[in-house]
CSV table of C-alpha atoms and ligand atoms in Angstrom, one decimal:
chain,number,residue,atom,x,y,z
A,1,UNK,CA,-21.3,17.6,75.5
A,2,UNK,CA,-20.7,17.8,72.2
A,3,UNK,CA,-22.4,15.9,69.1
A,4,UNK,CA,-22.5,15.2,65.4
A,5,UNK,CA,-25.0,17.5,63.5
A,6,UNK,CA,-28.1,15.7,63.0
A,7,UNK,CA,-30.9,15.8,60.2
A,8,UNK,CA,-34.8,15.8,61.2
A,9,UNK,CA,-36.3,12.7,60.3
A,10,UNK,CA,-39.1,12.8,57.8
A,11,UNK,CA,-41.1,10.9,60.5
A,12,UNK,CA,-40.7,13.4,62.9
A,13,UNK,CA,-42.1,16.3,60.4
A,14,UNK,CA,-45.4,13.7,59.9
A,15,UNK,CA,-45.9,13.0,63.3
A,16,UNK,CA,-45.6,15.8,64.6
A,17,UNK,CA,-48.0,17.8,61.7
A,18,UNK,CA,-51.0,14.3,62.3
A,19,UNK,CA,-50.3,15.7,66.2
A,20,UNK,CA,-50.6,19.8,66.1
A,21,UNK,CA,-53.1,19.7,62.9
A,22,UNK,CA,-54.6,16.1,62.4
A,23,UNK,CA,-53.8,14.1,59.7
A,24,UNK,CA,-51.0,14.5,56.6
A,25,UNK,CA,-49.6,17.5,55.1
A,26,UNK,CA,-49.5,18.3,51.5
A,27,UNK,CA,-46.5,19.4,51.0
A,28,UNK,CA,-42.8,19.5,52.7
A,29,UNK,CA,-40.3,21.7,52.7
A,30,UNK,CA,-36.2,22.7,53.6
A,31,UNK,CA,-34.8,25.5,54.0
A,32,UNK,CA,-31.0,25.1,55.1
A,33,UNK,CA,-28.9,27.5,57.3
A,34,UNK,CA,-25.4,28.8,56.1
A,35,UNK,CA,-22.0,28.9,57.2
A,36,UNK,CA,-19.9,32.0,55.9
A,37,UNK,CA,-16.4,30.8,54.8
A,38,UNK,CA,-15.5,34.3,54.9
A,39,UNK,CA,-16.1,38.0,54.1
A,40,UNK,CA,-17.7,39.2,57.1
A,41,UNK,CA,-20.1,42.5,57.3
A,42,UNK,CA,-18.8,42.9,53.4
A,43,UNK,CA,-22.2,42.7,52.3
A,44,UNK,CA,-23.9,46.2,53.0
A,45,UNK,CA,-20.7,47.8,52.4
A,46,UNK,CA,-21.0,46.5,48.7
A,47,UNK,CA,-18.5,43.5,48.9
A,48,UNK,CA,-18.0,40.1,48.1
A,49,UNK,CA,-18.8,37.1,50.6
A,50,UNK,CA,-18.5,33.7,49.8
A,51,UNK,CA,-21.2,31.4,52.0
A,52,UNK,CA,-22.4,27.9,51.6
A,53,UNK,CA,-26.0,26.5,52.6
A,54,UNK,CA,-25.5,23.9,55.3
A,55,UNK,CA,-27.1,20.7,55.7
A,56,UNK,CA,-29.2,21.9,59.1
A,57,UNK,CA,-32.1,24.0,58.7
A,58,UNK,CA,-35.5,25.0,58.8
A,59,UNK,CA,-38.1,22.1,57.9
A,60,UNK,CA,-41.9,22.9,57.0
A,61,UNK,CA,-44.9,20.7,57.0
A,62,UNK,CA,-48.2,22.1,54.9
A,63,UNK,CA,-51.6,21.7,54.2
A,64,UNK,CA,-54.6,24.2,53.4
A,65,UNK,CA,-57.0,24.0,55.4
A,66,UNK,CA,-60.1,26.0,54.1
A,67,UNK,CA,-60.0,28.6,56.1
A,68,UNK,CA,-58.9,32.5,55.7
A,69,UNK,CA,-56.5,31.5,58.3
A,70,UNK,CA,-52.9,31.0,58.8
A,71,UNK,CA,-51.6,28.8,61.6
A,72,UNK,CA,-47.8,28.2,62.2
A,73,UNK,CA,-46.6,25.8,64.5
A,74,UNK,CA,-43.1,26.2,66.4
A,75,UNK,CA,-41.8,22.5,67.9
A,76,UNK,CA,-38.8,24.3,68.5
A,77,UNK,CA,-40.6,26.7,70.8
A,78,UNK,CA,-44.0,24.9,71.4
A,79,UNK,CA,-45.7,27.6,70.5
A,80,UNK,CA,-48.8,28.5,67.8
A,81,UNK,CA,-49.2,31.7,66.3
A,82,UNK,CA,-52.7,32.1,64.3
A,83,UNK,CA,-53.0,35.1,61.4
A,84,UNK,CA,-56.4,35.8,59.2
A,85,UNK,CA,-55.8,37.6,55.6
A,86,UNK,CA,-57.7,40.4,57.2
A,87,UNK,CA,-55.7,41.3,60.1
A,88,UNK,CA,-52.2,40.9,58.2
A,89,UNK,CA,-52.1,44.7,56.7
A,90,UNK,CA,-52.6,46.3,60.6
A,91,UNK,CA,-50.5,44.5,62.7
A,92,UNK,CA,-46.9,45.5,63.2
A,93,UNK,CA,-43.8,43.9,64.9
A,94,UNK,CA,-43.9,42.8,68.6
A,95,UNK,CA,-40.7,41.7,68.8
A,96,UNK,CA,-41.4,37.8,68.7
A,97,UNK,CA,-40.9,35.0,66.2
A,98,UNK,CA,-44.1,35.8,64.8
A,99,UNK,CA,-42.9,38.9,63.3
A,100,UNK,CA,-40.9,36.7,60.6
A,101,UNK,CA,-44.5,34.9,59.8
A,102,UNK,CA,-46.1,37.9,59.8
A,103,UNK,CA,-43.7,40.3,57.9
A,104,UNK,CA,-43.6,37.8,55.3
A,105,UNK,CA,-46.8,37.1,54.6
A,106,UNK,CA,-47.0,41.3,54.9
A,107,UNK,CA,-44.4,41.3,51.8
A,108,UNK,CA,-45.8,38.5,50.0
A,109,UNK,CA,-49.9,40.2,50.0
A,110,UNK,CA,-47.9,43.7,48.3
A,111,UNK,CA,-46.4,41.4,45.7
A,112,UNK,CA,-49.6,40.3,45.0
A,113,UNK,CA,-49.5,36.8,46.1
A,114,UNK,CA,-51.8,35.3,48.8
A,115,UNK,CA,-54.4,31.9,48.6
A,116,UNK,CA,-56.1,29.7,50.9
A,117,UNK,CA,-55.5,30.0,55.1
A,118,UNK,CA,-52.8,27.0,55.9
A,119,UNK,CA,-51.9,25.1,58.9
A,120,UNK,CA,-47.6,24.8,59.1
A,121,UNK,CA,-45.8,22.5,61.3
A,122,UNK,CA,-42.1,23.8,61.4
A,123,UNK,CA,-39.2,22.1,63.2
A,124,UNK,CA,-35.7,22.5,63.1
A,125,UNK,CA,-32.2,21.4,63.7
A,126,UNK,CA,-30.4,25.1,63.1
A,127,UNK,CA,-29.2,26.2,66.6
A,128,UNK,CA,-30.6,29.4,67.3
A,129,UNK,CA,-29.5,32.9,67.1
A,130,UNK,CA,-26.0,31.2,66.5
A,131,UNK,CA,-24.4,33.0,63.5
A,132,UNK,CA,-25.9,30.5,61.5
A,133,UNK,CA,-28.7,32.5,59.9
A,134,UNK,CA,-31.6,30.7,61.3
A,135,UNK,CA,-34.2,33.3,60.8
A,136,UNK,CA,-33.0,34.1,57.2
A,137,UNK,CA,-33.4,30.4,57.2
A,138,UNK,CA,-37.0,30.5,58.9
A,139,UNK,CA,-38.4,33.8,56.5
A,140,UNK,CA,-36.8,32.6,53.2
A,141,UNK,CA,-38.1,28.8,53.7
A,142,UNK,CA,-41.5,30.8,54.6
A,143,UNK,CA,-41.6,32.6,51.5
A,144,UNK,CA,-41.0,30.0,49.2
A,145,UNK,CA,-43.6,27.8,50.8
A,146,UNK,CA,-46.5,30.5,50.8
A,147,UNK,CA,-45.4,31.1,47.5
A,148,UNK,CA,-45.0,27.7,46.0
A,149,UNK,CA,-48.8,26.5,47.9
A,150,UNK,CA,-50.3,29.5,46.2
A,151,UNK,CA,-48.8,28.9,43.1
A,152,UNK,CA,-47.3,33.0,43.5
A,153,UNK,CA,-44.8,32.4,40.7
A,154,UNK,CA,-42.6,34.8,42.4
A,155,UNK,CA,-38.8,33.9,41.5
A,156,UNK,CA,-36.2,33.0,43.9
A,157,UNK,CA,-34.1,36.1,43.5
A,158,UNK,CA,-37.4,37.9,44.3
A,159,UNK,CA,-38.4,36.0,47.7
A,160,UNK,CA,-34.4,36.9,48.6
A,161,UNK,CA,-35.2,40.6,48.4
A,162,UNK,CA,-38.7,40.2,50.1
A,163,UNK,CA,-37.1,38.0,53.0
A,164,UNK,CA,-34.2,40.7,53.5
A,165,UNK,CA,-37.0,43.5,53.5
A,166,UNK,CA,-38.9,41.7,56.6
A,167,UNK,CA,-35.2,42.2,58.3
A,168,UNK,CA,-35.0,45.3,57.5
A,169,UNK,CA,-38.4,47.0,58.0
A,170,UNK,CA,-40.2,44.8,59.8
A,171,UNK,CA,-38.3,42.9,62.1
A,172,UNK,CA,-35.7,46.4,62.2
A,173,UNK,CA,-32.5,44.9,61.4
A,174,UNK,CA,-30.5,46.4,59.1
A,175,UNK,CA,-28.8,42.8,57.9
A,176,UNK,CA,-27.4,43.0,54.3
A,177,UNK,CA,-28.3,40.7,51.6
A,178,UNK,CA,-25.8,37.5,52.2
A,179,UNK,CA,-27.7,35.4,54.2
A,180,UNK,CA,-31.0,35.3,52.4
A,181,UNK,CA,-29.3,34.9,49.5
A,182,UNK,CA,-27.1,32.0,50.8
A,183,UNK,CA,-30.4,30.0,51.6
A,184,UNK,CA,-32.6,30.5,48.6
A,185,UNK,CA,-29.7,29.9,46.5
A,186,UNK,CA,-26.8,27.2,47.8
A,187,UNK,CA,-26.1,24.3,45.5
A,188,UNK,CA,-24.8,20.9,47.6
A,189,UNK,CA,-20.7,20.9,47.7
A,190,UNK,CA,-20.8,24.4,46.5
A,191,UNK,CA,-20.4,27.7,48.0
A,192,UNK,CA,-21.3,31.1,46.9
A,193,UNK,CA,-19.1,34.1,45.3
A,194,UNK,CA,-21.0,36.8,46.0
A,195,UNK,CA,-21.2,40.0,44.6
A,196,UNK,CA,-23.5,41.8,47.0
A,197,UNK,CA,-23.6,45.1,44.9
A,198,UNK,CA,-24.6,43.6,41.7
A,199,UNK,CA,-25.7,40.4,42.8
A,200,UNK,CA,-23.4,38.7,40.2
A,201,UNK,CA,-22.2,34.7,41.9
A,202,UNK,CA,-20.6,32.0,40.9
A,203,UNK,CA,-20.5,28.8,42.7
A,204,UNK,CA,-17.6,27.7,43.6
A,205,UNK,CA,-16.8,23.8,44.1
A,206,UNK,CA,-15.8,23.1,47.9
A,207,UNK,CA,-12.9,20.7,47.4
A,208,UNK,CA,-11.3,20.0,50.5
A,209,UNK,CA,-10.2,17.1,50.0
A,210,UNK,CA,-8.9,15.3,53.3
A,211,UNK,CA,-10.5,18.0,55.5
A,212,UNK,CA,-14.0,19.0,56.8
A,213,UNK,CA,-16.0,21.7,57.3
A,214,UNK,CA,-16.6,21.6,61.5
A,215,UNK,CA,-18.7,24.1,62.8
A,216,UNK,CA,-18.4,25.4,66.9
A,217,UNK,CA,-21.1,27.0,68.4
A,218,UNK,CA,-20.3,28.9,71.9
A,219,UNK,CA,-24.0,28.8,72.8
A,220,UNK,CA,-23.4,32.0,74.3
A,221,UNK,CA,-26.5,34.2,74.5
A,222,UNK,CA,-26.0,36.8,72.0
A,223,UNK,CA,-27.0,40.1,74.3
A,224,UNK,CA,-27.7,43.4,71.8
A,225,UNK,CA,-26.1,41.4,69.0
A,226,UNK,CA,-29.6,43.7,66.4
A,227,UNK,CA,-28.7,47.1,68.0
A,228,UNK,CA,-24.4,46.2,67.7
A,229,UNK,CA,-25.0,45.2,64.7
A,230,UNK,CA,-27.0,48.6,63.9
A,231,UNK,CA,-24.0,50.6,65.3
A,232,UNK,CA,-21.8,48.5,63.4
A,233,UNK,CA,-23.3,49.5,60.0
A,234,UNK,CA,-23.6,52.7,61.1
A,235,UNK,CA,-20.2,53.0,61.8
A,236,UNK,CA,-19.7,51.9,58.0
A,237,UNK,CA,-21.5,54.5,56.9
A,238,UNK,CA,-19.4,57.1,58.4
A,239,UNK,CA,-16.3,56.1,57.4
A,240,UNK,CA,-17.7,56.1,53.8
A,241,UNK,CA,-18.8,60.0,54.2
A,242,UNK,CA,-15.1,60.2,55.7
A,243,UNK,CA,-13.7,58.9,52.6
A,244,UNK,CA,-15.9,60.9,50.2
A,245,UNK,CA,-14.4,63.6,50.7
A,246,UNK,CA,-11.1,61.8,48.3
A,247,UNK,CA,-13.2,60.8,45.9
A,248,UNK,CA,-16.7,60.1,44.5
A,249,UNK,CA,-17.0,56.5,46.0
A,250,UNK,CA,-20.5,54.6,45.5
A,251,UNK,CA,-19.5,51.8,48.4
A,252,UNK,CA,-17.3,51.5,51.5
A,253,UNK,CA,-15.3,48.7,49.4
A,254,UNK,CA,-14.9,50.8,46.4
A,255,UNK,CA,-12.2,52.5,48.6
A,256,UNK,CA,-8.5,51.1,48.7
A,257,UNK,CA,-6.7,50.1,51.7
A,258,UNK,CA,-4.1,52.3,51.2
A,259,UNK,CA,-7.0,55.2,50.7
A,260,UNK,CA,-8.4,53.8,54.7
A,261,UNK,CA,-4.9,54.4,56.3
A,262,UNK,CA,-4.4,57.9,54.2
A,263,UNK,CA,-7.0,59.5,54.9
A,264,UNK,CA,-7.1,62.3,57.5
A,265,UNK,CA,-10.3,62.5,57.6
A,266,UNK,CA,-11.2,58.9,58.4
A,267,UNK,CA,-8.7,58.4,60.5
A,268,UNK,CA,-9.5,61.2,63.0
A,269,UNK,CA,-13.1,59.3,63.4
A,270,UNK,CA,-11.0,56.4,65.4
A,271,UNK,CA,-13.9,53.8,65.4
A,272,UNK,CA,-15.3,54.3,61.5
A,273,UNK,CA,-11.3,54.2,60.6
A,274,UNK,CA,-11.3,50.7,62.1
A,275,UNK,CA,-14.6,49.4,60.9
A,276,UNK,CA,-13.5,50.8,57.2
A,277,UNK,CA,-10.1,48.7,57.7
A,278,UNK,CA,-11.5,45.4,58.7
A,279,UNK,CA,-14.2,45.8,55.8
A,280,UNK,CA,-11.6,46.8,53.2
A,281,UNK,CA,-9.0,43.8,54.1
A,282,UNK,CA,-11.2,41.9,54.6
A,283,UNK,CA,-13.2,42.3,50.9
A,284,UNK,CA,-9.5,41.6,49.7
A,285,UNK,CA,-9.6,38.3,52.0
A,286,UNK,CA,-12.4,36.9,49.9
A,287,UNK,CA,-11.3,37.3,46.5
A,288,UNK,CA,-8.0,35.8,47.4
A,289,UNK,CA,-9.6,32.9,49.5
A,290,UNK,CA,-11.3,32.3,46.0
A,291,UNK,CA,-8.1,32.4,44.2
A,292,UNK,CA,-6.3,30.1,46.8
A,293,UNK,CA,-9.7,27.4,46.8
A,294,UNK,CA,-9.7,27.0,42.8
A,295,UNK,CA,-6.3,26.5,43.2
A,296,UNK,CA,-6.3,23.9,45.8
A,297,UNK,CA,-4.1,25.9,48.1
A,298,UNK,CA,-6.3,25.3,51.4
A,299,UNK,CA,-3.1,26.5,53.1
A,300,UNK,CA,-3.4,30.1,51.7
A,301,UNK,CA,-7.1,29.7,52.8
A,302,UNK,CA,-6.8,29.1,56.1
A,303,UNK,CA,-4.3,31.6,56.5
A,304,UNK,CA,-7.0,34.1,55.0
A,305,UNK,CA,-9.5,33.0,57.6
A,306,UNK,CA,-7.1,33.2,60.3
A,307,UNK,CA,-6.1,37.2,59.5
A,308,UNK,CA,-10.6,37.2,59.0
A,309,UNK,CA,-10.8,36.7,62.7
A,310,UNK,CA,-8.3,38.5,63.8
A,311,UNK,CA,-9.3,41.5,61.9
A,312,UNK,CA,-13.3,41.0,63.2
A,313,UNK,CA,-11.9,40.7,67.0
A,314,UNK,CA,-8.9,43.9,66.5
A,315,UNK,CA,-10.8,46.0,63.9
A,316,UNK,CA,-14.5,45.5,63.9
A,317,UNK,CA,-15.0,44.3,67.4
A,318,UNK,CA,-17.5,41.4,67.1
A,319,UNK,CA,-15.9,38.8,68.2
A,320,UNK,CA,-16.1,37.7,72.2
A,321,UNK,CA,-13.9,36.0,74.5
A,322,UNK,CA,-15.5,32.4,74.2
A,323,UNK,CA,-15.1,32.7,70.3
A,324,UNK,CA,-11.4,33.6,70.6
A,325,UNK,CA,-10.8,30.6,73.1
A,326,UNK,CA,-12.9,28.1,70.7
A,327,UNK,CA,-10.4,29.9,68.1
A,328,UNK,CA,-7.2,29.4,69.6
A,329,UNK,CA,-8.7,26.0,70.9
A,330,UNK,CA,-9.0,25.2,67.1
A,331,UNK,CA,-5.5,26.2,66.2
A,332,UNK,CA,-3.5,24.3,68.8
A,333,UNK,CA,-5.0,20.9,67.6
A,334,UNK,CA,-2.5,19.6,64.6
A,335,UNK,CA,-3.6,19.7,60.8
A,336,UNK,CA,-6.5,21.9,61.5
A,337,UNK,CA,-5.9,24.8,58.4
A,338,UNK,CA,-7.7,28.0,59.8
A,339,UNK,CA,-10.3,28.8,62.4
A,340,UNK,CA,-12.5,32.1,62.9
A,341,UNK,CA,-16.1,33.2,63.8
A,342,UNK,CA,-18.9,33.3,61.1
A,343,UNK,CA,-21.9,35.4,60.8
A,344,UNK,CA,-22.5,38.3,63.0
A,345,UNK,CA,-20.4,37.3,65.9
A,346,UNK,CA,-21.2,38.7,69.9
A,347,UNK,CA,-21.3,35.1,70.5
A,348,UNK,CA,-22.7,32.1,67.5
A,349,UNK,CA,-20.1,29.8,65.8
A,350,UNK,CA,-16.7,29.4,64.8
A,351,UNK,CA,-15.9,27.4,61.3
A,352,UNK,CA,-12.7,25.5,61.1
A,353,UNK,CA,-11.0,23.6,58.3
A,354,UNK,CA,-9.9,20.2,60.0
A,355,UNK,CA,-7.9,17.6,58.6
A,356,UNK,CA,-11.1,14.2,58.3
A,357,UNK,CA,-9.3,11.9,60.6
A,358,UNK,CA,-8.7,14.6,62.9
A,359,UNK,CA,-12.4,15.4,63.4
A,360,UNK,CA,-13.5,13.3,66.0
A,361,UNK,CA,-10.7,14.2,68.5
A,362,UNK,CA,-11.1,17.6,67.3
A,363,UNK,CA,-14.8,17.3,68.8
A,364,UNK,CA,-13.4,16.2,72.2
A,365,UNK,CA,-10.6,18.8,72.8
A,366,UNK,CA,-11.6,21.6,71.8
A,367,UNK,CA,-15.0,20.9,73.8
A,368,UNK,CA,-13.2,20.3,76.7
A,369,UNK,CA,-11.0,23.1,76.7
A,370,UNK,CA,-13.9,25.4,76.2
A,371,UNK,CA,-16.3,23.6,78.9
A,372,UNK,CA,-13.2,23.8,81.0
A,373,UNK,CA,-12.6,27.9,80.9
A,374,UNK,CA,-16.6,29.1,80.1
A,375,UNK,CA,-19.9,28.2,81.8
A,376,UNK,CA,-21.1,26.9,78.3
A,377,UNK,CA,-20.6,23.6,76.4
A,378,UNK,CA,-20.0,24.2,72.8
A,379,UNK,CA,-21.9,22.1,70.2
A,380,UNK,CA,-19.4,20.9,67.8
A,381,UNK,CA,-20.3,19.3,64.3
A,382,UNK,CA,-19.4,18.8,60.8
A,383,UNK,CA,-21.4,20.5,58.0
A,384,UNK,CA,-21.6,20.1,54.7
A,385,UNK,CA,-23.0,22.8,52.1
A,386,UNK,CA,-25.8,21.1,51.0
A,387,UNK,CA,-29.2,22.9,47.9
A,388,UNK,CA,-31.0,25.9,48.9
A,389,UNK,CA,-34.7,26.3,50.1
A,390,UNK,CA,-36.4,23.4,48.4
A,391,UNK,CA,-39.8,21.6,48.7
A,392,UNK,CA,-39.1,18.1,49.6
A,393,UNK,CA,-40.5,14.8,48.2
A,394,UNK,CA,-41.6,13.3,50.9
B,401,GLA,C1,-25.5,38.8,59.6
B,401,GLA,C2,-26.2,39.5,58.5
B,401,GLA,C3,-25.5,39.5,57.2
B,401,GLA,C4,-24.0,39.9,57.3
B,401,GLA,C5,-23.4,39.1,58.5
B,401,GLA,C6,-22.0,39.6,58.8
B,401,GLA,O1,-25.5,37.4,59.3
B,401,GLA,O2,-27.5,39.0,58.4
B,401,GLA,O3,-26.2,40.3,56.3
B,401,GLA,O4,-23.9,41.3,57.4
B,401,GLA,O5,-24.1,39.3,59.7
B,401,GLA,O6,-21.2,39.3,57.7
């Protein structure tokens, strides 16, 4: 029903390479998913998030192989997708995984990068379309690998903004910058204070001493979650023209709270005047949750996170009834500090502070409560935030 999270073994990554391509890759790679803490759909409005990397990701096998080329491998979804140099410029998004491959290597040739064909092995152990950034994951890990095998020189800030532009105008989701960030640039133990107008962070030591980082996933199949999401930042965008009309405002966060619930104008546009208050609480959320972490008041924190959810279910209206129960599940067991969906929400994760010794029996009753009231049986491990995209030494 429900189990610990577990790491690919570097075995697996070689055997399974010698089986799709013959022989030993060159080179390995990681790229980790994330887990937001909090400051959800902040980060196109011009807020501050705060993510870690996780230990679960995306893990890359690589060799040239003399040929103009490319061959990717999917274990997670048996499948093969084969791209030649040639061909890369003309082709345009289908709607399948290969769009990430191919709207990468699409960014990468207009920065000037490209080399010898390759043959790539990828597994993974990130659940899928789960809140947990796997394709960020999947494109940024990409990125640096093409780049790093070609010797592209292309910094890690750079392959961030490349990554997000594949989202964006490739693939056609209009995702802000938080997740590709969160995976180029974690750093084990820490998370990230982000700044997603200026791109300012600091990372910010995760002390929880005496509690974990457990992650929930609903499994439930997130239906429209690119075209709600879409509306969503829509949505954003006209509240902001709303609110324009007090004052010459460059962001949606730029805007006080008090200035959300003022304003006439916003407020006769019922669903931008919501959106506008979740984003503006919740922007305040994350710099106090920063405040309340450096000063070891996990109590304040989980607080924070609790008024996050409630806010993304009330305000903003991406939440779903199986995250709410794996919420309230979360809350009734004793010690555990705060509990509330992460990433995108329509279904994916929930992230819950829980007391260490409480883990384990954390795992078994908030399974069972959930497997008891939904079709689905939620996959319940701890994470912790573990380095960024990096090519392994295998
Ligand atoms: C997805 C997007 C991010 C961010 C979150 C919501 O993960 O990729 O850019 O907007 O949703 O916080």
């Amino acid at each position: 029903m429900t189990q610990e999270s577990s790491l690919v073994h570097v075995d697996n990554l070689f055997t399974g390479f010698e089986r799709q391509f013959g022989g030993s890759p060159l080179a390995t790679y990681f790229s980790p998913g994330r887990v937001n803490l909090i400051g959800e759909y902040t980060d196109f409005n011009g807020g501050y998030v705060l993510p870690a990397a996780i230990d679960l990701g995306t893990y890359y096998a690589a060799r040239p192989n003399g040929t103009p080329i490319i061959n990717v491998f999917s274990e997670t979804l048996d499948n093969q997708m084969s791209v030649s140099f040639d061909a890369i410029a003309r082709l345009e998004a289908e709607g399948a995984w290969h769009d990430y491959v191919v709207g990468t290597l699409k960014e990468l040739l207009q920065l000037g990068i490209d080399g010898e064909g390759l043959d790539i092995f990828v597994t993974s152990d990130l659940p899928r379309s789960s809140g947990l950034s796997s394709s960020a994951s999947f494109t940024v890990g990409l990125a640096f690998l093409f780049n790093d095998c070609w010797g592209g020189g292309i910094e890690r800030i750079d392959l961030v903004h490349a990554a997000k532009r594949v989202e964006n105008d490739f693939v056609g989701v209009q995702c802000g910058i938080m997740d590709q960030f969160a995976v180029a640039m974690g750093k084990a133990d820490h998370c990230i204070y982000l700044h997603c107008q200026s791109l300012d962070f600091e990372l910010v030591p995760v002390h929880m001493d005496g509690y974990d980082i457990v992650i929930a996933d609903s499994r439930v199949p997130r239906r429209l979650a690119a075209s709600s999401y879409n509306d969503r930042r829509a949505e954003c965008d006209a509240a902001l023209n709303a609110l324009r009309g007090i004052r010459d405002l460059e962001c949606l966060v730029d805007a006080s709270l008090d200035e959300v619930e003022s304003s006439e104008a916003l407020r006769a546009l019922p669903l931008p005047y919501k959106r506008a208050h979740h984003v503006v609480s919740e922007n305040d959320r994350v710099q106090e949750s920063v405040a309340a972490l450096s000063g070891g008041n996990l109590g304040r924190f989980g607080e924070l996170m609790q008024a996050s959810h409630a806010s993304l279910r009330d305000d903003f209206e991406v939440s779903c009834a199986e995250l709410d129960l794996l919420v309230e599940a979360a809350m009734r067991v004793p010690g555990v500090l705060g509990s509330r969906m992460t990433g995108a929400g329509f279904g994916g994760c929930t992230v819950s502070i829980v007391p260490t010794h409480a883990v384990a029996g954390f795992i078994d009753t908030v399974g069972k409560a959930y497997s008891d009231a939904t079709p689905y049986e939620a996959r319940i491990f701890r994470a912790q935030a573990g380095d960024g995209v990096k090519r392994r030494n295998d």
